[in-house]
Short mmCIF file of C-alpha atoms in Angstrom, two decimals:
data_model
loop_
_atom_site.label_atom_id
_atom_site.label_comp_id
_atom_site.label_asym_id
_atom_site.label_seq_id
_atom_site.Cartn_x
_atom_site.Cartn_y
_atom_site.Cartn_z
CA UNK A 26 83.76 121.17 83.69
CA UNK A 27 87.35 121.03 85.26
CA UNK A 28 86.16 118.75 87.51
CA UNK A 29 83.81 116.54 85.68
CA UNK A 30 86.90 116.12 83.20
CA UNK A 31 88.95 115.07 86.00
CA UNK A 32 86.62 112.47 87.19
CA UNK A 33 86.52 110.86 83.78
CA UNK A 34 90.52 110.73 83.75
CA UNK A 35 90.20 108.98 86.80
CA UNK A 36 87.72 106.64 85.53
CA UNK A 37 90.18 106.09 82.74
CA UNK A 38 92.88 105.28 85.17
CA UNK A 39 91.81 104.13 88.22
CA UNK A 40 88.77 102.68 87.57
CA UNK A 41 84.84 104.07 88.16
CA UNK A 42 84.70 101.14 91.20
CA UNK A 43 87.56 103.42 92.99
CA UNK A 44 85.28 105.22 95.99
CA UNK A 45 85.02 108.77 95.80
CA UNK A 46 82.68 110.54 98.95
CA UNK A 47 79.65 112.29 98.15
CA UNK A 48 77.17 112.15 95.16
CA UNK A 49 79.41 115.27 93.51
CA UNK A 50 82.92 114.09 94.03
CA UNK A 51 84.61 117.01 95.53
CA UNK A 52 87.90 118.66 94.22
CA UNK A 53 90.24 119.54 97.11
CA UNK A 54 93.30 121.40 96.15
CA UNK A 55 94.32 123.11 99.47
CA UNK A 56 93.98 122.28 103.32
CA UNK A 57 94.97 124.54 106.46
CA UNK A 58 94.08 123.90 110.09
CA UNK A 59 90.48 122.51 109.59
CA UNK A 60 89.57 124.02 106.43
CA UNK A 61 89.46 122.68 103.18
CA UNK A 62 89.76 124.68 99.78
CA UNK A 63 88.02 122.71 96.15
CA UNK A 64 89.51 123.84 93.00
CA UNK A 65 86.59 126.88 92.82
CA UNK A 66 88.28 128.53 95.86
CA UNK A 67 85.02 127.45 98.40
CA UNK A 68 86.22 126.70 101.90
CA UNK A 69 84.67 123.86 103.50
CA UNK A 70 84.65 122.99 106.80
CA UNK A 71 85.85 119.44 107.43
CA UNK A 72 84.43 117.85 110.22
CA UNK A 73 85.48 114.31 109.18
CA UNK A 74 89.10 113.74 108.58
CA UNK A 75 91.57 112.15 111.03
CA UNK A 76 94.33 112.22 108.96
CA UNK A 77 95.45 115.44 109.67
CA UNK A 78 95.02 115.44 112.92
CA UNK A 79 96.99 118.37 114.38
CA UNK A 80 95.36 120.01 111.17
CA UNK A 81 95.77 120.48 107.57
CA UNK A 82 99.24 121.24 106.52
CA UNK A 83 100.18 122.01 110.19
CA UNK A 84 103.57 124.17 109.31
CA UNK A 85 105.23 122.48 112.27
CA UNK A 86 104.81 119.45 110.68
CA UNK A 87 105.63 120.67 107.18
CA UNK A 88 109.10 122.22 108.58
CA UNK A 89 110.25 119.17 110.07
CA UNK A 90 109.29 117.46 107.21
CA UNK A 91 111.45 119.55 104.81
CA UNK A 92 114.05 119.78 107.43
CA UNK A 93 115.30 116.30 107.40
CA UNK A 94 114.25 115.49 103.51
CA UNK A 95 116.65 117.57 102.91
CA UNK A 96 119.39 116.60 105.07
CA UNK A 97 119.13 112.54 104.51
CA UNK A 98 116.25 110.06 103.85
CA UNK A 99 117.56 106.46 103.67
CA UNK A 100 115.85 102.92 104.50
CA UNK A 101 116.10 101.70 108.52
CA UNK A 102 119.36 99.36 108.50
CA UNK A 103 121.61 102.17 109.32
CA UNK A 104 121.70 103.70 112.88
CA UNK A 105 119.30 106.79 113.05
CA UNK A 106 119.16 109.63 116.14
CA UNK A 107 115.93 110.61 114.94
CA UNK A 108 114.38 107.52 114.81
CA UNK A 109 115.74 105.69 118.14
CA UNK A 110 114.41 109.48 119.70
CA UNK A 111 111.42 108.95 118.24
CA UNK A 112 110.54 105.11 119.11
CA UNK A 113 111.58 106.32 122.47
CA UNK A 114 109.53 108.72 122.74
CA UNK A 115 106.79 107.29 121.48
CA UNK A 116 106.49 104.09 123.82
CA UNK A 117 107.13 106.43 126.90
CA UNK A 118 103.49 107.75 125.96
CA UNK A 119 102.28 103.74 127.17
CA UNK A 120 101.97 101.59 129.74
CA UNK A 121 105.63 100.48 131.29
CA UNK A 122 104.74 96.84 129.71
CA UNK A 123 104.18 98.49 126.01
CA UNK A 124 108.08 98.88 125.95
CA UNK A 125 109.26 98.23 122.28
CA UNK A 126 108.03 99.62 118.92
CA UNK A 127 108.42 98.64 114.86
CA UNK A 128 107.40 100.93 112.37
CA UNK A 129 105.51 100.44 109.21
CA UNK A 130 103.59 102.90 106.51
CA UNK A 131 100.36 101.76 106.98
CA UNK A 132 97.17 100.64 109.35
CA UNK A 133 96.81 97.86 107.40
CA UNK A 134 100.62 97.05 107.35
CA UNK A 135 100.37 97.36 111.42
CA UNK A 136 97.46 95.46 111.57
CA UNK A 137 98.97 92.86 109.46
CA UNK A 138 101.98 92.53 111.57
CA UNK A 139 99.94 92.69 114.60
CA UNK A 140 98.35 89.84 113.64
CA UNK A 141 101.82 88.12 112.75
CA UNK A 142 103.33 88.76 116.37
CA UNK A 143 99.71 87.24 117.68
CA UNK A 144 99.79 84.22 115.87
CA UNK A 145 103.55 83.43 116.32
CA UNK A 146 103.51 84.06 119.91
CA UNK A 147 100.49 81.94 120.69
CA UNK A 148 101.11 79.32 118.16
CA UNK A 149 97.20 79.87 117.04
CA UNK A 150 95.39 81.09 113.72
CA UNK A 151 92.28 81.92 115.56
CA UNK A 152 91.39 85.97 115.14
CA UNK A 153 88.24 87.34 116.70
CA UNK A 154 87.29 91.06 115.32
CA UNK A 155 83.67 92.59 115.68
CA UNK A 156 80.55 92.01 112.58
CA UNK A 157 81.16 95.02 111.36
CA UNK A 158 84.82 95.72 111.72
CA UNK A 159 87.27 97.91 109.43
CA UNK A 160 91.26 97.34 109.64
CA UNK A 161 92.88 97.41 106.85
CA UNK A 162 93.48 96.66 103.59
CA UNK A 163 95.52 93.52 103.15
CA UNK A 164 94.84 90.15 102.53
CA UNK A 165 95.15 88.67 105.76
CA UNK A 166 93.28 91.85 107.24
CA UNK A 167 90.43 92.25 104.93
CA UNK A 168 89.82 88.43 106.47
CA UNK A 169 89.01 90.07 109.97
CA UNK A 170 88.09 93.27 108.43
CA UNK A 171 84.36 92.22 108.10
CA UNK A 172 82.78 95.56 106.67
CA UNK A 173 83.75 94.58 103.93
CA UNK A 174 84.66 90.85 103.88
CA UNK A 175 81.14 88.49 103.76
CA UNK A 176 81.60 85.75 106.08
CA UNK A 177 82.30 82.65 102.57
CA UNK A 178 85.47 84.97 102.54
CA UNK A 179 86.61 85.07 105.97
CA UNK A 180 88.03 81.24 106.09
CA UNK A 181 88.30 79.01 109.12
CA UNK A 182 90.63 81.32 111.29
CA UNK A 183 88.00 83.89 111.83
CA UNK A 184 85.38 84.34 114.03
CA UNK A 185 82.97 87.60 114.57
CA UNK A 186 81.23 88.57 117.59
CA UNK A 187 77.48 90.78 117.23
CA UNK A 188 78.46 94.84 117.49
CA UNK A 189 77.93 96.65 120.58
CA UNK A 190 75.02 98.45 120.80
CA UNK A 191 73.73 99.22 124.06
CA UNK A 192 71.58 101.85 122.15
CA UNK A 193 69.38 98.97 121.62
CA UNK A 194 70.37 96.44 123.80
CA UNK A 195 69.88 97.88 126.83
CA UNK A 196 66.47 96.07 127.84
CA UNK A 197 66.38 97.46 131.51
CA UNK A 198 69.65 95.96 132.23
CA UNK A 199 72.78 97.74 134.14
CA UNK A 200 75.98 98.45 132.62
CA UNK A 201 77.67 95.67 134.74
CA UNK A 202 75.06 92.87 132.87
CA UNK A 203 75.54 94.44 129.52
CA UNK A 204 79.41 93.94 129.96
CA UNK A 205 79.55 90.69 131.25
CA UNK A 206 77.21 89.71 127.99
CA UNK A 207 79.26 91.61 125.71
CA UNK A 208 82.39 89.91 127.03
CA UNK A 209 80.36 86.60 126.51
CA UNK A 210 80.46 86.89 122.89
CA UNK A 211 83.98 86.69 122.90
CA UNK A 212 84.04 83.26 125.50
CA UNK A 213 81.65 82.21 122.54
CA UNK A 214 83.73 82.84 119.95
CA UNK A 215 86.91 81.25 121.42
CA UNK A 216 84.93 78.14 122.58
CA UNK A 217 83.90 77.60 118.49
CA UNK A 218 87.54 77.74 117.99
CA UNK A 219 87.97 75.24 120.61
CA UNK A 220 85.13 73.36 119.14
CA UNK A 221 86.80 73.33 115.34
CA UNK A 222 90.16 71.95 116.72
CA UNK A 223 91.75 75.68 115.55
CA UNK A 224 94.31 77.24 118.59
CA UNK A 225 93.19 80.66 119.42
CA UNK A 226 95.44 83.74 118.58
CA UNK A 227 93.95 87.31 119.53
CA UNK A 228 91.44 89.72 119.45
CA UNK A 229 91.38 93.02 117.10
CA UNK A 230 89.46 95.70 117.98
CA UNK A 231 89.42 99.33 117.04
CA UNK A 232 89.17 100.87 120.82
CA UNK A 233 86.69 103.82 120.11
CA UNK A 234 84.51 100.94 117.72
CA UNK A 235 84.24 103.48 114.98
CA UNK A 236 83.23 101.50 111.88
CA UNK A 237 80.83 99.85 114.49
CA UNK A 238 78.78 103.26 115.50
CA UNK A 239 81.03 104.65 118.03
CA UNK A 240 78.90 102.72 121.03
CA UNK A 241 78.97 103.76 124.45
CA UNK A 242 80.85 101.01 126.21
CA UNK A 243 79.65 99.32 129.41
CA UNK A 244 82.16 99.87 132.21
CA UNK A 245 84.14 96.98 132.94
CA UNK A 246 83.28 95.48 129.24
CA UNK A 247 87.19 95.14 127.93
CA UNK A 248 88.49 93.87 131.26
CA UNK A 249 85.91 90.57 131.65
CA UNK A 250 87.19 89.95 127.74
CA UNK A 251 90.51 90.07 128.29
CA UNK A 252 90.59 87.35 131.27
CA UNK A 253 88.51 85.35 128.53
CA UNK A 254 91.63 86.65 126.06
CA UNK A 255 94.12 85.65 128.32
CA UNK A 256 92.77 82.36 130.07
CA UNK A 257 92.48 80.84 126.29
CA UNK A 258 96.34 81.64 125.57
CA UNK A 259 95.37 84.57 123.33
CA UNK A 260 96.30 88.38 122.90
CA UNK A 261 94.41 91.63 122.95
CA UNK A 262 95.62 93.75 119.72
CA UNK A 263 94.05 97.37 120.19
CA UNK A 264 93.94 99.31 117.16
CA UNK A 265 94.08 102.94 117.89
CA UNK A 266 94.57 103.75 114.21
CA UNK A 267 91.32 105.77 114.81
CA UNK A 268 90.88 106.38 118.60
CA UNK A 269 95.08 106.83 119.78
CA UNK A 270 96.92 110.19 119.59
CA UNK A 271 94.55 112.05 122.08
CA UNK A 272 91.24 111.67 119.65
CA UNK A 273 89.05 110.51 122.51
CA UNK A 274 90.12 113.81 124.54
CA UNK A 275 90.75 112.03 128.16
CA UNK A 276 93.36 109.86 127.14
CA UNK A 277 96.07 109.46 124.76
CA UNK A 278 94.78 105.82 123.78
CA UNK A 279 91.45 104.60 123.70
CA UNK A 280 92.52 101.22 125.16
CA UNK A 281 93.19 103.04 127.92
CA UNK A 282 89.85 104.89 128.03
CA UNK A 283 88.78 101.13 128.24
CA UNK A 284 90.88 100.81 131.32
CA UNK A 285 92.49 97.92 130.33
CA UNK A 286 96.47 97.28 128.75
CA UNK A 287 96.13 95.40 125.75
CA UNK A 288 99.45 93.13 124.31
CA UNK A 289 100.04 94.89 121.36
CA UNK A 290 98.83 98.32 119.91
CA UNK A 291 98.50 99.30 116.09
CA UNK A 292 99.06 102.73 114.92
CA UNK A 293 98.64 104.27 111.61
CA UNK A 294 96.44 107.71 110.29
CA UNK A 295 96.80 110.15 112.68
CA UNK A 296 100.64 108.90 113.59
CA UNK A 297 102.13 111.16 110.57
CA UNK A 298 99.31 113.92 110.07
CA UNK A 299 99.07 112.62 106.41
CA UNK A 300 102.69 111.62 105.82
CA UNK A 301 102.48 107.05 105.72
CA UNK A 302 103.69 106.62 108.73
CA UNK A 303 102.45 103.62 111.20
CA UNK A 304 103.59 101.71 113.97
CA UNK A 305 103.14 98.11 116.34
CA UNK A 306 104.21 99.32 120.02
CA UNK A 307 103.54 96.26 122.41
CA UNK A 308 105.03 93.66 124.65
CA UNK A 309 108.78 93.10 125.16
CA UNK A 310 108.96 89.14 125.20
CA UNK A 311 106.29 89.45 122.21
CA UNK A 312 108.18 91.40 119.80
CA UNK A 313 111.71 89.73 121.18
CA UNK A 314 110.08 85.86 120.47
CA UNK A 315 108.77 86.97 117.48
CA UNK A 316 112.17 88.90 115.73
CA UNK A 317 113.78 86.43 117.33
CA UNK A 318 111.92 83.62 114.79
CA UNK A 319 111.63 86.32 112.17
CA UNK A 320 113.37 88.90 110.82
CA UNK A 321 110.93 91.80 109.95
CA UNK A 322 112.42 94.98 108.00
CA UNK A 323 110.45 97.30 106.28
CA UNK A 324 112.02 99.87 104.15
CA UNK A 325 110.34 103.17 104.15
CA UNK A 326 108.44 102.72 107.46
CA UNK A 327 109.79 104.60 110.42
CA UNK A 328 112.72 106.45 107.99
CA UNK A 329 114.26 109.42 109.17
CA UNK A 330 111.68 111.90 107.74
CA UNK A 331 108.95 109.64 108.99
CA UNK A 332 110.35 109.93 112.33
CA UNK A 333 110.92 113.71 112.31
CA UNK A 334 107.10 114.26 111.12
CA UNK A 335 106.08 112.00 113.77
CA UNK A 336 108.02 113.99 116.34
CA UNK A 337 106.43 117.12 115.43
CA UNK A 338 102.97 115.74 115.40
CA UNK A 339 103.65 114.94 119.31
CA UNK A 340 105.49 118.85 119.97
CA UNK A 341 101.99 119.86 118.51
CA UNK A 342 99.93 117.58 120.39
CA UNK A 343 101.42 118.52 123.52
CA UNK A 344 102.80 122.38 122.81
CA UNK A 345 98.88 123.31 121.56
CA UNK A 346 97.04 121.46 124.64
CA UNK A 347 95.20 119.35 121.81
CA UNK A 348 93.72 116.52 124.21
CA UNK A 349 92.63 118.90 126.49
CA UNK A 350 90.92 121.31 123.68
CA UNK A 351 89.23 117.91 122.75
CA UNK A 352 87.96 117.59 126.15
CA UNK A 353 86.51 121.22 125.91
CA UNK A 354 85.88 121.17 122.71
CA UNK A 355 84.05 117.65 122.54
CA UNK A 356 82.08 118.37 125.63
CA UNK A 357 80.71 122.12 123.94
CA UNK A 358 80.00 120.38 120.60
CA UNK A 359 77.90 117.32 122.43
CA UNK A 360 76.06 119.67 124.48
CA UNK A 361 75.00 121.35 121.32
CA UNK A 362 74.38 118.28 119.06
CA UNK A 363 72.17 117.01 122.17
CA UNK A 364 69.90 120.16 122.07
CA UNK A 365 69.31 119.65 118.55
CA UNK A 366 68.02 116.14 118.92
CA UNK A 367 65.02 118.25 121.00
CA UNK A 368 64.38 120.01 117.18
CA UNK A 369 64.69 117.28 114.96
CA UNK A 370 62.88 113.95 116.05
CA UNK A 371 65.12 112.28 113.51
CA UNK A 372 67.67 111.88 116.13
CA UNK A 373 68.01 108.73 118.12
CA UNK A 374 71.37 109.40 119.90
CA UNK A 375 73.68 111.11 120.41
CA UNK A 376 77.11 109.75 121.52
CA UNK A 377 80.71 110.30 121.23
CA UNK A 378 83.86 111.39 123.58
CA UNK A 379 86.69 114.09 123.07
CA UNK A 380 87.05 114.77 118.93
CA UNK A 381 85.01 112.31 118.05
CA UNK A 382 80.73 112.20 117.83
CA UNK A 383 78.33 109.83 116.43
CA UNK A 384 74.85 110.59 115.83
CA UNK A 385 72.23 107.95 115.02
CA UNK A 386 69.36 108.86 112.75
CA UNK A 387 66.00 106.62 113.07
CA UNK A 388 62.96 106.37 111.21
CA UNK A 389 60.75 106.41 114.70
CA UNK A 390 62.12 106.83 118.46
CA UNK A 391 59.91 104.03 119.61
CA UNK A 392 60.71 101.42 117.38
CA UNK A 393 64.43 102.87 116.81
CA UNK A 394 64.01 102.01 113.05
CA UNK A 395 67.11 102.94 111.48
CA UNK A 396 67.12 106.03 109.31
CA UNK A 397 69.28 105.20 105.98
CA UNK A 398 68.54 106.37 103.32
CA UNK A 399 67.88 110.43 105.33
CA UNK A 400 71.71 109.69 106.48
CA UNK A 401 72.99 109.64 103.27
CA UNK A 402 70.82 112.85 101.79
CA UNK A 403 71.94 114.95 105.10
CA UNK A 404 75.77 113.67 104.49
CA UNK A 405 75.71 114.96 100.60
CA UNK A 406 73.39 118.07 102.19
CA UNK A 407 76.17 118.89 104.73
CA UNK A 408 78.70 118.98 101.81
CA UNK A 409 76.85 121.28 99.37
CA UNK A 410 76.58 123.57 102.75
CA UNK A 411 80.27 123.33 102.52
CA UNK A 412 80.57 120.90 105.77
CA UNK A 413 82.37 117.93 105.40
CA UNK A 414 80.97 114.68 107.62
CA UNK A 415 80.17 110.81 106.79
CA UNK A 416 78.34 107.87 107.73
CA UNK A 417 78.89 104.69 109.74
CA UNK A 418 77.07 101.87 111.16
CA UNK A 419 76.03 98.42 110.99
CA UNK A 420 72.66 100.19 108.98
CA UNK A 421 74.45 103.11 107.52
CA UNK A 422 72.22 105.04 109.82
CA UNK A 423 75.02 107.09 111.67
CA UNK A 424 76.65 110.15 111.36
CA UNK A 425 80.26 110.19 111.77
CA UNK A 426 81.81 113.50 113.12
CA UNK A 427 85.02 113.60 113.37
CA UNK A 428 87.28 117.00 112.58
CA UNK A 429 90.88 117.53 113.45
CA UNK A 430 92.15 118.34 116.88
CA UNK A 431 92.25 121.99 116.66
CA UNK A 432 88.45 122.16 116.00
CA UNK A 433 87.06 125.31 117.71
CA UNK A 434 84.25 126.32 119.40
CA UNK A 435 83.28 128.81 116.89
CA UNK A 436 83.39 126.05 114.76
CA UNK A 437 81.29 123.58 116.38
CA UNK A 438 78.85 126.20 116.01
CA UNK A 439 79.43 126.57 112.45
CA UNK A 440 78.51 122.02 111.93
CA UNK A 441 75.58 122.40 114.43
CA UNK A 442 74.06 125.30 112.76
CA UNK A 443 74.44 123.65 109.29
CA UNK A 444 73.48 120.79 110.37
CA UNK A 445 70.20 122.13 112.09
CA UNK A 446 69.47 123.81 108.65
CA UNK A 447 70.21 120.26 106.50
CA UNK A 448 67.66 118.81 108.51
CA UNK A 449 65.22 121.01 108.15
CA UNK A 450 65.82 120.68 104.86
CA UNK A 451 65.57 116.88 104.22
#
């Protein structure tokens, strides 16, 4: 009753469009390391949120957190130790040519002024993201954000390319062909920019394609688009909001799973373990043109406390071996979810790398029919087994794993069991 008179406050103030997960909207009132508590005392396991990506309430975190709130917290136009440390060592963590940083709260404020620094800089409007792309909330983001943007919406300054799925495209071809007409998409969309008298600006992509199914990406894919990026005057804008901070387990940053160095990166989520805290790290001369023609301030992002939190997420990362426990880890917990595609026919694929797995449910292996409406049922299943997952996917078809960094072996065992038993259950 607590909780169904909770929901109808909510209603009350926040509207009954505002999206809750789950067919029982769950009521969370505790978090440590990758456990969740609901306001019966039931642990769940949460296989699912990035947020808190060193963990739930990570004390390290919380310390530093309480640390500097109470010693000062003031807006960013007075000179800050903790937050020059910070931005410095933050950038160090890139490519030599990612040299300068600004902060924001938010993914969707990075993304925004992302798109800002691309469109100044290249003196174009012209944004390619992917059809089925999610970053951010704003207005000039929800234009490239197509999820959830239908194309009437999107305006002239927007083009989409088809999503990635080599799952399906394959068709006998080599990784090398499937790259070269991935990257073609993009030449496609910058020649209808061409063709509508509109300059080209950049590309947006999330690096690990998350929204998009979490594809396995040719080799060689990101490097033939960026000399179409780059020949057309344009910028590469890789937004690690879901992929950076070590989720992918080989690498720090997806892009440079991708093995490519984009012009600007976006940061957000994971950057604060739950605190707002976000970031644009990318080009010298970009972010020097583009203060130089406006002046951006922003005044909670990057703060003092913000910068100590951020700073303790990175001691974490690195003190607690996180990527490599997601190389491990991820590895263990693929093996497993690929056995259990030999138990349950309802699995297509199975895909992923480091912390992060995708599997894609289908009607029939054959035909590769997409499997909606069992994805949803096994996502609300998982979560009355007290496991906490999602769903992605251009047909909704896909689960999306996706726990915090210091995920365990034990529990891997823990979502593949349950999830073994949710099957059989469907």
């Amino acid at each position: 009753m607590a909780t169904q008179s909770l929901l109808e406050r909510r209603y009350r103030v926040l509207g009954s469009n505002s999206p809750l997960f789950y067919d029982e909207p769950l009521q969370l009132v505790r978090g440590e390391g990758v456990w969740l508590y609901d306001a019966d005392g039931r642990r769940y396991l949460d296989a699912y949120n990035n947020v808190p990506h060193v963990g739930h309430c990570h004390p390290r975190v919380v310390a530093a957190l309480s640390r500097q709130a109470a010693t000062l917290n003031i807006h960013t136009r007075y000179l800050d130790e903790n937050v020059v440390a910070y931005a410095e060592r933050l950038t160090s963590l890139f490519d030599r040519q990612l040299s300068m940083a600004m902060f924001c709260c938010t993914g969707s404020e990075a993304n925004e002024l992302a798109l800002r620094i691309a469109r100044d800089c290249s003196g174009g409007l012209g944004i390619i993201s992917t059809a089925w792309a999610y970053h951010g909330n704003t207005a000039a983001v929800m234009q490239v954000s197509s999820l959830f943007t239908p194309e009437e919406k999107r305006g002239p300054n927007v083009r989409t390319v088809p999503v990635m799925d080599p799952y399906r495209d394959r068709a006998g071809r080599s990784d090398d062909e499937l790259a070269t007409a991935y990257a073609d998409d993009v030449k496609h969309a910058i020649d209808s920019f061409t063709a509508a008298g509109i300059r080209f600006a950049g590309l947006l992509y999330c690096t690990a394609f998350s929204s998009e199914g979490l594809p396995t990406v040719p080799a060689g894919f990101m490097a033939k688009a960026l000399a179409h990026i780059h020949a057309a005057g344009g910028y590469f804008i890789a937004d690690e909001v879901q992929a950076g901070f070590g989720r992918l387990g080989s690498h720090m940053w997806g892009h440079q799973r991708l093995g490519v160095v984009p012009d600007i990166v976006t940061l957000g989520k994971p950057m604060g373990n739950g605190h707002p805290l976000a970031g644009v790290v990318a080009r010298r001369d970009l972010i020097d043109a583009f203060t130089g023609r406006n002046m951006y301030f922003n005044t909670f992002g990057g703060n003092a406390v913000s910068a100590a939190v951020g700073n303790a997420v990175l001691d974490v990362i690195e003190d607690e071996g996180l990527l490599g426990n997601a190389v491990a880890v991820g590895g263990y917990t693929l093996g497993k979810l690929r056995k259990l595609a030999d138990r349950h026919a309802l699995i297509g694929d199975v895909r992923g790398a480091g912390m992060f797995f995708a599997v894609e449910l289908v009607g029939d292996r054959s035909a590769k029919s997409p499997a909606t409406a069992q994805t949803k049922r096994l996502v609300n299943l998982m979560r009355r087994r007290g496991v906490l997952i999602s769903r992605i996917g251009v047909h909704d078809n896909i689960l999306k794993i996706r726990p915090p960094m210091p995920f365990s072996t034990e529990n891997a065992d823990l979502l593949v069991e349950t999830l073994d038993q949710a099957m059989a259950a469907l």
